[in-house]
Every structure is written in C-alpha cells, then in structure tokens.
Amino acid sequence: MRWCPSSILHLLRCVRLRLCTRRGKNRLPLWIRELSAYMKLLVQSLYFNSLTDSDVIFDSVFEPVFWTVDYVTRWFGLVFVCLVVILTSSIVVIAYVVLLPLVLNTYSPPWIAWHVCYGHWNLIMIAFHYYKAAKTSPGAPPTEKNDIPFVAVCKKCIMPKPARTHHCGICNTCILKMDHHCPWLNNCVGHFNHRYFFSFCLFMTLGCVYCSISGRNLFLDAYNALERFKHLDVEKPGVPVTGMGLLIGLLPPGQVQSQKYTHNDKSKLIRCYYHLFSNIFFFVKTHYQTAAPPYTFKDKMIHKSIIYMWVLTSTVGVALGALTVWHAVLISRGETSIERHINSKETQRLAKRGRVYKNPFNYGRLNNWKIFFGVEKTSHWVTRVLLPSGHAPHGDGLTWDIFSVKKDLIPV
C-alpha cells in the first residue's frame, strides 16, 4: 500500500467507510445481539468438556430455584430457631404445670423419682446440645496462604478446599467436613458441631418418645373427657314436670289453663300444696343430693394441653427419629450426607470399570463412633456421651488420616 499514490489510498478509505455504513444499517439492535450472544454462550457451556454431565445441566437450569431457596432459608433461619424454642418451651410448661402434679399425686415414690430424674436429665441434654449446635462454628478453611494440602479449588470462594470440605450457598463460605445446612439451627453442620447436632436429635427423639409413651393414658382420658362434655353441652338438662306442675308454674304460661277456686276449695288447695312440696323435697333429696361437678374452663384447657402435647411429641418423635437413624447409619459408615451422594456416584462409576470403591474415611463402625464422639477411654462413654461435654472433636478438620485396613485408632 505504501507504493500507491495518496489519492488512491483516500479512495479506498472512502469505499471502505461506505461499505461499513451500509452493513451497519442491516444489523440487529444491540440488546438483541447481546442476548443472542449470551444464550449462545450458555448453550456452549453445557457441552464445554467431557466432564459435563446431567448433574451440571440440572444445576444450571435450576440455579434460580436454588438461589431462591438459599435466600429464604438464610433470612428465615431465626424464625425457625424461635419456633423450636417456643414449641419445646410449651411442652416443658405443660409437663411442669399439668403432668408433674398428677405424677406426684398418683405414682409411687420410686416412679416419681424415675420420672423426675429422667425428665430433667433429658431436658438438660436437649438444651445444652441445641445451644452448642446453634452457636458453635462448624469450621472453615484458612483464607491466608498456607501449606495445608487441598484436593480442589472452590469455584465460588476461589480458595483451596481441603478434603471433605464443601461450599455452603446459604452461609456463603466453605465448611470443613460439611454435612448439611440446618435451618432449625440457623447454622451449618460441620466438623466442630456435628456431634452437638446428632446428640440434640438423639435426645430430642428420646424425650418425645418418653412423653408420648408416658402420656398415652392421659391423652386417651383427656380425649374421652372432651367428647363426653361436648355431648353434655349439646343435650341441655330439663326439669321433669308432673300433673301438679300446673300449681307451681313449671309449665309455660301459654299452657296453663285458667282455673277459679271458690272459698270452699281453699282447704283442699292448701292440703294439695302441702303434699306437693313434700313430694318435691323427697324427690330432690333422693335424686339430686350430689350434683355433678361443673366442667370449668380450666379443666377444658388442661385436657386440650394434654392432647396438644401428645400429638406434637408423637409427630416430632417419628419424624426426628427417622432423621436420627439416618445420621446414625452415615456415622457408622464414616461419611456425611454430602459424601453419601458422592460415594454413591463413585461406586457406580468404578463398578462400570470392574473396580470396587472404598471410602477412605471409613475406619470401621466402632472406630467411627469413637472418633465422632471423641471417646479416648472407657469413662468417656459416660462423661462425653451421656453427660454434657464441650470437648473438641478428633482432628482439626483440615487433614485426615487414611487407612487401608481397619485398625483400632483409639483403643478402649
């Protein structure tokens, strides 16, 4: 181009500008072109590489739904915590106000001692572990530079993730040994509060089953009493009227026939009144000597509170009991709820290749429970499991020992 004269260069530039101007007139609006490019990028991202599978497509399509659930759970966590406190407190109030006086008046001293001791021990364990599970941080990997080994990089935090660490979209951070985010705690269940969460579920289930079994007869009596008094309210009691009722005005005025008595009939009328009142007094004395006790508002509220307690504890006992059994199975296998899903996929993937997948964090059932509860000697089964204990879990949650054979990590 440098050997061409200046006039030829000027002509070429004018032709190029005119062609670009004509081509620009036929283009679509800018916002349509941007939307089209964005949709094209989304489609291409679904088959970007060979690692993309149905789970990635599912997560991409339902990302708005997941974001909405995370947002609602984050802001309603405090409401769920208040609901747990209110419902549990209502059962405790009913137990002290209604059940405890009945126990003290009807049961023998050994049974009274059993109910009082077990009930208060169960209540202390529930309150302690719920408070610790809600207030204890589950643990997060360090944000500063370190030499801790990691297995992946979080695509949201853009930080290294140690083994068994996962990102929580509700807490918006990575959690060590994350199990799940519990809205009833308004907190994640991770390495440092997993034991508190499971102990709370266990003792809450035991408390609900205890209230449901011990209050079954009271529930049946209260329900039958409400039904009985409901029928009594419908059937209003009446006053039987005999033939002499006309003389004392027991019948309505419209049914009383006007009668005139002469002066000669006065003595007969007096004798009739005398016999009439004598018969009425004898009838009342024999049939209505002890009137039925009135069904007061206090009795009705006591019966309804017993029904409320039994229904609530039975329902929670069944639902929470199923959750507790599920977590007990996971603990026995040495895995969390998230790892259960991951290990299942790995088992299927290796099975197609004719290989068997083994969980590297499964140390055997007994060892898994020892590590989970932090049991290092025999007495710890009482002091750390059956009594409130705030000891730290085994390990720091950043590094994990991997054993190919089952050996006793913590001998007891």
PDB file of N, CA and C in Angstrom, residues 331-335 358-365 368 403 405-406:
ATOM      1  N   ILE A 331     -22.921 -42.137  60.162  1.00  0.00           N
ATOM      2  CA  ILE A 331     -21.775 -42.118  61.077  1.00  0.00           C
ATOM      3  C   ILE A 331     -21.119 -43.491  61.133  1.00  0.00           C
ATOM      4  N   SER A 332     -21.913 -44.535  61.132  1.00  0.00           N
ATOM      5  CA  SER A 332     -21.351 -45.886  61.148  1.00  0.00           C
ATOM      6  C   SER A 332     -20.530 -46.164  59.904  1.00  0.00           C
ATOM      7  N   ARG A 333     -20.874 -45.541  58.789  1.00  0.00           N
ATOM      8  CA  ARG A 333     -20.134 -45.730  57.546  1.00  0.00           C
ATOM      9  C   ARG A 333     -18.990 -44.742  57.376  1.00  0.00           C
ATOM     10  N   GLY A 334     -18.862 -43.787  58.293  1.00  0.00           N
ATOM     11  CA  GLY A 334     -17.779 -42.820  58.203  1.00  0.00           C
ATOM     12  C   GLY A 334     -17.954 -41.808  57.098  1.00  0.00           C
ATOM     13  N   GLU A 335     -19.170 -41.349  56.866  1.00  0.00           N
ATOM     14  CA  GLU A 335     -19.424 -40.382  55.809  1.00  0.00           C
ATOM     15  C   GLU A 335     -20.499 -39.401  56.239  1.00  0.00           C
ATOM     16  N   LYS A 358     -13.877 -47.925  47.814  1.00  0.00           N
ATOM     17  CA  LYS A 358     -13.824 -47.982  49.267  1.00  0.00           C
ATOM     18  C   LYS A 358     -13.678 -46.585  49.829  1.00  0.00           C
ATOM     19  N   ASN A 359     -14.516 -46.276  50.801  1.00  0.00           N
ATOM     20  CA  ASN A 359     -14.468 -44.958  51.431  1.00  0.00           C
ATOM     21  C   ASN A 359     -13.162 -44.829  52.233  1.00  0.00           C
ATOM     22  N   PRO A 360     -12.300 -43.874  51.899  1.00  0.00           N
ATOM     23  CA  PRO A 360     -11.012 -43.764  52.614  1.00  0.00           C
ATOM     24  C   PRO A 360     -11.160 -43.268  54.049  1.00  0.00           C
ATOM     25  N   PHE A 361     -12.331 -42.750  54.423  1.00  0.00           N
ATOM     26  CA  PHE A 361     -12.537 -42.221  55.771  1.00  0.00           C
ATOM     27  C   PHE A 361     -13.367 -43.160  56.651  1.00  0.00           C
ATOM     28  N   ASN A 362     -13.541 -44.393  56.214  1.00  0.00           N
ATOM     29  CA  ASN A 362     -14.263 -45.391  56.982  1.00  0.00           C
ATOM     30  C   ASN A 362     -13.249 -46.245  57.744  1.00  0.00           C
ATOM     31  N   TYR A 363     -13.224 -46.074  59.065  1.00  0.00           N
ATOM     32  CA  TYR A 363     -12.257 -46.779  59.908  1.00  0.00           C
ATOM     33  C   TYR A 363     -12.880 -47.967  60.638  1.00  0.00           C
ATOM     34  N   GLY A 364     -14.054 -48.376  60.256  1.00  0.00           N
ATOM     35  CA  GLY A 364     -14.767 -49.423  60.986  1.00  0.00           C
ATOM     36  C   GLY A 364     -15.848 -48.805  61.853  1.00  0.00           C
ATOM     37  N   ARG A 365     -16.911 -49.544  62.098  1.00  0.00           N
ATOM     38  CA  ARG A 365     -18.073 -48.977  62.794  1.00  0.00           C
ATOM     39  C   ARG A 365     -17.726 -48.472  64.188  1.00  0.00           C
ATOM     40  N   ASN A 368     -15.431 -45.465  64.007  1.00  0.00           N
ATOM     41  CA  ASN A 368     -16.145 -44.277  63.526  1.00  0.00           C
ATOM     42  C   ASN A 368     -16.906 -43.594  64.661  1.00  0.00           C
ATOM     43  N   PHE A 403      -6.559 -44.877  56.189  1.00  0.00           N
ATOM     44  CA  PHE A 403      -6.062 -46.222  56.486  1.00  0.00           C
ATOM     45  C   PHE A 403      -6.699 -47.192  55.511  1.00  0.00           C
ATOM     46  N   VAL A 405      -6.567 -50.474  55.978  1.00  0.00           N
ATOM     47  CA  VAL A 405      -7.086 -51.591  56.758  1.00  0.00           C
ATOM     48  C   VAL A 405      -7.772 -51.039  57.987  1.00  0.00           C
ATOM     49  N   LYS A 406      -8.715 -51.811  58.533  1.00  0.00           N
ATOM     50  CA  LYS A 406      -9.444 -51.394  59.713  1.00  0.00           C
ATOM     51  C   LYS A 406      -8.588 -51.682  60.955  1.00  0.00           C
TER      52      LYS A 406
END
